[in-house]
Coordinates of C-alpha atoms and ligand atoms in Angstrom, one line a residue:
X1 CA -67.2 22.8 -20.5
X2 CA -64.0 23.8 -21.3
X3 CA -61.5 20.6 -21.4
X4 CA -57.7 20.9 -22.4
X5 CA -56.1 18.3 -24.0
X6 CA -52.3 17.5 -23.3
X7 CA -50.8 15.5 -26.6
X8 CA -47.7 16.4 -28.2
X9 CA -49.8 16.0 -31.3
X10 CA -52.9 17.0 -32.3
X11 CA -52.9 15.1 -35.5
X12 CA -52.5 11.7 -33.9
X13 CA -55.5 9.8 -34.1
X14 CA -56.6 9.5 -30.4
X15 CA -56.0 13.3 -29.7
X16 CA -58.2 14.0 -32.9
X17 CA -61.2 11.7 -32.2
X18 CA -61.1 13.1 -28.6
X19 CA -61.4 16.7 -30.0
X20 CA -64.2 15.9 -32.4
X21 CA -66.3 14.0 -29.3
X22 CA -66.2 16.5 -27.2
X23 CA -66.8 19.4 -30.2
X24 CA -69.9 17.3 -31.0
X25 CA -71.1 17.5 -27.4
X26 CA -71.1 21.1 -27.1
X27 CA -67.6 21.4 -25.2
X28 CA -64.6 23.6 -26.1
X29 CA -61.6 21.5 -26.2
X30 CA -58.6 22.7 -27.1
X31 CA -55.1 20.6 -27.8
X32 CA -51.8 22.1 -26.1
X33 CA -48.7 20.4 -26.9
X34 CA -47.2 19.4 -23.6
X35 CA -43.8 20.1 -23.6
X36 CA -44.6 23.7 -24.7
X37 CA -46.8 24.1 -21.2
X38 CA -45.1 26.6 -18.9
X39 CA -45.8 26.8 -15.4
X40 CA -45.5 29.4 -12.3
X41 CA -45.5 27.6 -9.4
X42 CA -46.1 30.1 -6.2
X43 CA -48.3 29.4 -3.0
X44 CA -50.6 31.9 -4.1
X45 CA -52.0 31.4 -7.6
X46 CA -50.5 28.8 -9.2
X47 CA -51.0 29.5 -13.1
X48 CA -50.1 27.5 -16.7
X49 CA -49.2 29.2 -19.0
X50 CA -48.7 28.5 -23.5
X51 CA -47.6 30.5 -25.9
X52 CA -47.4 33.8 -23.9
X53 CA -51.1 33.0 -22.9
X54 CA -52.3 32.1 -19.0
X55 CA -54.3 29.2 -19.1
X56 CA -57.2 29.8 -17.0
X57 CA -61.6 28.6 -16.4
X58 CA -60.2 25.0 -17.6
X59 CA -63.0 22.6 -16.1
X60 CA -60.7 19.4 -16.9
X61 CA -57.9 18.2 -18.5
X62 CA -57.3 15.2 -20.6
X63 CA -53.3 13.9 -20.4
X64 CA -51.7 12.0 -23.1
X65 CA -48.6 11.5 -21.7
X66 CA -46.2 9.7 -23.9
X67 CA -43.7 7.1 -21.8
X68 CA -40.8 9.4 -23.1
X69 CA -41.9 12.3 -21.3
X70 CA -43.6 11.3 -18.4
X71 CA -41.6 13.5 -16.0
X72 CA -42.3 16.6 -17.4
X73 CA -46.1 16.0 -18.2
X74 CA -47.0 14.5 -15.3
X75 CA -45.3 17.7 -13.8
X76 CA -47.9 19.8 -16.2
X77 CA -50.9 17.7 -14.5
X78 CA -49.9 18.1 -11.7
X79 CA -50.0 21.8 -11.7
X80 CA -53.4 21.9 -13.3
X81 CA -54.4 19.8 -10.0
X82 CA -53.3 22.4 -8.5
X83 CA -55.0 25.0 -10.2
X84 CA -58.0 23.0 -8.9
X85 CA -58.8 21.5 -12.7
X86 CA -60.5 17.7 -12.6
X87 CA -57.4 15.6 -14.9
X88 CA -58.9 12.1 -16.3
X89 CA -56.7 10.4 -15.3
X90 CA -54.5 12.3 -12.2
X91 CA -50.9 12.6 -12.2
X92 CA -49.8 10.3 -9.2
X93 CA -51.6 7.5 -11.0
X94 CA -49.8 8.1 -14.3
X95 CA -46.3 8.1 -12.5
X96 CA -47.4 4.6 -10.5
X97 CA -48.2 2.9 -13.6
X98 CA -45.6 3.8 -15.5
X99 CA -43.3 1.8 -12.9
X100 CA -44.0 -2.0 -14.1
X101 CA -42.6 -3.7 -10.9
X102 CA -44.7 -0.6 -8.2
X103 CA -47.4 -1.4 -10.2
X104 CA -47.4 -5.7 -10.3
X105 CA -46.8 -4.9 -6.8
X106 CA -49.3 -3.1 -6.0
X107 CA -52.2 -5.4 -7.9
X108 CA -50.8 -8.2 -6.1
X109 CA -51.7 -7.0 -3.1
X110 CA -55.1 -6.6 -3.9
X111 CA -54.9 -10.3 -4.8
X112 CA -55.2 -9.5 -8.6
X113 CA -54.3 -12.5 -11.3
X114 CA -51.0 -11.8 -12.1
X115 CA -48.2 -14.1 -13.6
X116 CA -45.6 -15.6 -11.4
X117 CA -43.1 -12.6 -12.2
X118 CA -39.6 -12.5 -10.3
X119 CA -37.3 -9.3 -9.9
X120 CA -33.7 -9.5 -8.9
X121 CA -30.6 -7.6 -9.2
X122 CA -27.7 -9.9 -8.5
X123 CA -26.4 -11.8 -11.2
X124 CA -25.6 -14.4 -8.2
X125 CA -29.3 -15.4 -8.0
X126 CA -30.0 -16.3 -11.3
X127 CA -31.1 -19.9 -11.2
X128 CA -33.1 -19.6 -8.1
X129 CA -35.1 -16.8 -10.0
X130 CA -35.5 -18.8 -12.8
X131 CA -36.5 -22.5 -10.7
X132 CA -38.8 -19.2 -8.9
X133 CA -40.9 -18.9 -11.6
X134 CA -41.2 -22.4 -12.4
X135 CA -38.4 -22.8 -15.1
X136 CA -38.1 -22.5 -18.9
X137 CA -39.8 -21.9 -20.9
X138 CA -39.8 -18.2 -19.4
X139 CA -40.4 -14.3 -20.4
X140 CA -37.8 -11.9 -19.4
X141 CA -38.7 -8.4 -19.7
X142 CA -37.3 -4.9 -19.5
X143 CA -38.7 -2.8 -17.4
X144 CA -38.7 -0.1 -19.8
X145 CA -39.9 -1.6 -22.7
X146 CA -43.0 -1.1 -24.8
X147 CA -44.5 -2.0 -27.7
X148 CA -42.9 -5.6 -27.3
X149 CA -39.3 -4.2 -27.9
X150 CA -37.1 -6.2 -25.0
X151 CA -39.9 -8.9 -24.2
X152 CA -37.8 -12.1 -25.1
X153 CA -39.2 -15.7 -25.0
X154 CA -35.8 -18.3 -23.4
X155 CA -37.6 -21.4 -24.3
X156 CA -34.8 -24.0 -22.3
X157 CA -32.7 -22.8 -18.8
X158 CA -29.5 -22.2 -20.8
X159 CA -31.2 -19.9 -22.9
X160 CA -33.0 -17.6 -20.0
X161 CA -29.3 -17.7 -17.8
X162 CA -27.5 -15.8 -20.7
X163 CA -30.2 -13.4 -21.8
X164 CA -30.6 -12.7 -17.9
X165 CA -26.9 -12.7 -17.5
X166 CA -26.6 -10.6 -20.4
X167 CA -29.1 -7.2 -19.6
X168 CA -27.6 -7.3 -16.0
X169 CA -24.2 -7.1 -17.7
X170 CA -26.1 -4.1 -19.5
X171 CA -27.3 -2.9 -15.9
X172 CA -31.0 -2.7 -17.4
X173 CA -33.6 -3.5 -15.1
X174 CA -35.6 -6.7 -16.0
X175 CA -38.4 -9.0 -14.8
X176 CA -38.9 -12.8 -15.0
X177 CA -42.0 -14.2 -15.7
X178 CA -44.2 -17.5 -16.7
X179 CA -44.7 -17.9 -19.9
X180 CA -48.5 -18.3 -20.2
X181 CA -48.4 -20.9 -23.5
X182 CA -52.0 -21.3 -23.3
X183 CA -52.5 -18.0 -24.6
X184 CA -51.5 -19.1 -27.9
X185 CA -50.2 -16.1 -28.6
X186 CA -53.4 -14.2 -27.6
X187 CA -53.9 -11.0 -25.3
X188 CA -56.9 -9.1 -24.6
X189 CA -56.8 -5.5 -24.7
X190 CA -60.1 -3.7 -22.3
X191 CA -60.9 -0.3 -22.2
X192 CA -61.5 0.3 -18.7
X193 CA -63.9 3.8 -18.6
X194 CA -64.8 4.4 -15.3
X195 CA -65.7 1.7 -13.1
X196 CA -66.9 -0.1 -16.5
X197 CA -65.0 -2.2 -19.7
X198 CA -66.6 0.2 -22.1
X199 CA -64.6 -2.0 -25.3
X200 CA -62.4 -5.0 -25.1
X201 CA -60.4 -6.5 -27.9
X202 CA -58.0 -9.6 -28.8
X203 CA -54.8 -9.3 -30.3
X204 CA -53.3 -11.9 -31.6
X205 CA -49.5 -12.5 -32.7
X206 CA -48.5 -12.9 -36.4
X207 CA -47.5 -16.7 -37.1
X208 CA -44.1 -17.8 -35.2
X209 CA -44.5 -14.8 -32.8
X210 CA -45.3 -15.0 -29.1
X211 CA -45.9 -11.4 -28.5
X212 CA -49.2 -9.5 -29.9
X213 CA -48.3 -6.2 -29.9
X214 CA -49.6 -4.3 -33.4
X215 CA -46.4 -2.9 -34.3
X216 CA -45.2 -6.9 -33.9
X217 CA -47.2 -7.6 -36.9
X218 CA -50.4 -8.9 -34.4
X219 CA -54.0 -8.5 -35.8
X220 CA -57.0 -7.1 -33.9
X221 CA -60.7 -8.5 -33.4
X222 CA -63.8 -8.1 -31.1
X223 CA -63.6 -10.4 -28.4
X224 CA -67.1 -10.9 -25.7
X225 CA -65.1 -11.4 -22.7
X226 CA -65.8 -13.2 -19.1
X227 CA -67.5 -11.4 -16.1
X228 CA -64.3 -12.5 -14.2
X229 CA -61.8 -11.0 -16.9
X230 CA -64.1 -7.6 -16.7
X231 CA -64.4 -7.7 -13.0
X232 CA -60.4 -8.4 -13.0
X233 CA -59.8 -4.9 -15.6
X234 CA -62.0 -2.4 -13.5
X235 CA -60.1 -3.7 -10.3
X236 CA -56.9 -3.5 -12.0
X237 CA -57.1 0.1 -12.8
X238 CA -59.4 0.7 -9.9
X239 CA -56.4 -0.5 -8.1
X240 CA -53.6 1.5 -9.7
X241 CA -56.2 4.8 -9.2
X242 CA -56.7 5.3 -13.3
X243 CA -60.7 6.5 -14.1
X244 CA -59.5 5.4 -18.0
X245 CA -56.7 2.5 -18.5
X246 CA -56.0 0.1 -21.0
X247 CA -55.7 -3.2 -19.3
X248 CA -53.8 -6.2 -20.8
X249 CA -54.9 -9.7 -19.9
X250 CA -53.7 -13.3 -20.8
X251 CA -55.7 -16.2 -20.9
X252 CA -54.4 -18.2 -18.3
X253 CA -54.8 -21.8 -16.9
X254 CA -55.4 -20.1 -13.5
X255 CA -57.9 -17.7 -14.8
X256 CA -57.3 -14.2 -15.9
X257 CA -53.9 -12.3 -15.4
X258 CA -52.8 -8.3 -15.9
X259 CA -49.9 -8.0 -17.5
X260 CA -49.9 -4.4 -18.0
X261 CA -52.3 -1.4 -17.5
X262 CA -51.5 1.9 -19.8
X263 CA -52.7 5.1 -18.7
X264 CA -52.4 6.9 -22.1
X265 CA -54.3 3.9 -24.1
X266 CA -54.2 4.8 -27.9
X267 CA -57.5 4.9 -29.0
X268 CA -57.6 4.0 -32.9
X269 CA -56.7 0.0 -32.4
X270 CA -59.4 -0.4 -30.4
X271 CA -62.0 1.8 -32.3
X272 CA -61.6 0.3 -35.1
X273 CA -61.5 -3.8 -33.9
X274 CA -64.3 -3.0 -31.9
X275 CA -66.9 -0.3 -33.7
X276 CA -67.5 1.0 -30.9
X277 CA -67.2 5.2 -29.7
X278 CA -64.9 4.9 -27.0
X279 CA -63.9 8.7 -27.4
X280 CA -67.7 9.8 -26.8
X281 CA -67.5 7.4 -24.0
X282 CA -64.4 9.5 -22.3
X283 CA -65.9 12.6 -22.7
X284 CA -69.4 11.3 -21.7
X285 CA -67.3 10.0 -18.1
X286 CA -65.2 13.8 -18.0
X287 CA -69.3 15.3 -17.9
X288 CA -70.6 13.0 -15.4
X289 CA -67.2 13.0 -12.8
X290 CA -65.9 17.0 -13.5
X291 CA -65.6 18.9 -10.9
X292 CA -63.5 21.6 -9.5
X293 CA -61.0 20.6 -7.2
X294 CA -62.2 16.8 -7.2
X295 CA -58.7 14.7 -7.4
X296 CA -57.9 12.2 -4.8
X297 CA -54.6 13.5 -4.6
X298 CA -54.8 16.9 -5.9
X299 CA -51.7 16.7 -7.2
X300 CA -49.8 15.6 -3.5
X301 CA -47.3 13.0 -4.1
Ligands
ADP1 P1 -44.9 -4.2 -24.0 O1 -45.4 -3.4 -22.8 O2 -43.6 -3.9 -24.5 O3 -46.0 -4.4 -25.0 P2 -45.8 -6.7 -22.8 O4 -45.4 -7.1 -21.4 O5 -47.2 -6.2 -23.0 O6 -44.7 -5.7 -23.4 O7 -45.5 -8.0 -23.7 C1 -45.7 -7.9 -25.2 C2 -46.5 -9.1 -25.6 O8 -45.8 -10.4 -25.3 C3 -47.8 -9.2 -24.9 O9 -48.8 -8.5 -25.6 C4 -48.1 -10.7 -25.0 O10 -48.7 -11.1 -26.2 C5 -46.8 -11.4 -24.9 N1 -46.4 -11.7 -23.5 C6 -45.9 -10.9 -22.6 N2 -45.7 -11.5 -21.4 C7 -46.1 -12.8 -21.6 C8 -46.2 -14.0 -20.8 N3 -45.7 -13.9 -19.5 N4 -46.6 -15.1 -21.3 C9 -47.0 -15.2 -22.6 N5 -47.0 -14.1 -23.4 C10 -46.6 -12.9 -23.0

């Protein structure tokens, strides 16, 4: 097959292991830095074009789409759904789960475990969002954050008013949400291939920290986890329309709850915690699913 990757990099870990498992299984994959993908959009023969080249005979196409630059790559997927290409992941589900709110939305609706999250914009409702979610100690997060940068633990009432206060006074968009204690600091990270958790791994904060993100200082291990937390991963990204997600659970009181699902998720954390080949695993799901013009959406939306 012939399989094009989207990565602004192609030294970065995740691009280069996905390279290497499809080499080693016969395909031809090839690395084109996103934002350097042209496009000629007609309603006769859409095309893609890269460094003067037309990009053309593509069977699929792999995105990884940093947060930065979501509206411009998922634009570049979306014209290779056009061009009839199978993407991994497609481009309307990229854009849906890139919106945190849309997307705790949308897995509530499905009846997903989620924490009790509240979302407000006047500054006039602040203690009935806070008495909403059950009081402090609370989360507030915002909405564009990642990598744990603007997730803030108010541990009394006082606290969570002014922090709320304050990034409304900043007009940044935030939610409110339980602070699951009984996490003890722990979140589990599953690689959802497919309709399967093909690796799943915990993460767990540094001492004194809440929040287990890597770049926090958190540490990485296997971790076997429950047929209701795996049955609760596949659905979430079943759910927000993703064939490969990373899915973030916490260990709740009341059972298993998504707190985020990534549609880029980097590949080398859980490689390494975990042993296992989830590159060869991608590429082994691109084989079985490839096909041309086999998107859902096909690129609509
Ligand atoms: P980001 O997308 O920036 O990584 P997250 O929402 O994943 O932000 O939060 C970062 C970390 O903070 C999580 O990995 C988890 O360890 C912790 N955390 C987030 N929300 C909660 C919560 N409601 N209760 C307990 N811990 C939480």
């Amino acid at each position: 097959m012939k399989i094009a990757i989207l990565s602004r990099n192609p030294r970065l870990y995740s691009t280069r292991r996905l390279v290497e498992a499809g080499t080693q299984r016969g395909h031809e994959v090839t690395v084109f830095d996103t934002l350097h993908c042209y496009m000629n959009i007609n309603s006769v023969e859409p095309s893609m074009h890269y460094q003067g080249n037309e990009l053309k005979d593509y069977d699929a196409v792999i995105p990884r789409i940093g947060a930065s630059i979501t509206f411009y790559g998922t634009a570049v997927l979306r014209q290779f759904e056009m061009m009839g290409v199978y993407p991994l992941n497609e481009s309307v589900a990229i854009s849906r789960s890139r919106d945190k709110l849309r997307s705790m939305q949308l897995m509530s609706r499905k009846g997903i475990g989620l924490p009790v999250t509240g979302f407000a914009h006047s500054p006039d409702d602040i203690p009935d969002l806070i008495a909403m979610v059950g009081g402090a100690p609370l989360v507030i997060k915002l909405l564009e954050g990642t990598q744990g940068i603007g997730v803030v633990l108010a541990e009394t009432r006082k606290a969570a008013e002014s922090v709320i206060e304050a990034f409304m006074g900043l007009k940044a968009n935030i939610m409110v949400q339980e602070f699951i204690q009984e996490a003890g600091g722990a979140d589990i990270r599953c690689f959802v291939v497919g309709d399967r958790v093909v690796a799943a791994m915990k993460r767990q904060a540094a001492d004194g920290e809440f929040r287990s993100n890597l770049h926090r200082g958190g540490s990485a291990s296997l971790i076997k986890i429950t047929p209701d937390e795996r049955a609760t991963a596949v659905r979430a990204a079943r759910t927000m329309g993703l064939n490969v997600a990373g899915v973030d659970i916490l260990r709740s009181n009341h059972g298993p709850v998504v707190m985020e699902v990534n549609s880029s998720p980097g590949i080398q954390g859980i490689e390494e915690a975990t042993g296992i080949d989830v590159a060869n695993k991608i590429i082994m799901f691109i084989e079985k699913n490839a096909r041309a013009n086999h998107t859902r959406t096909r690129g609509q939306g």
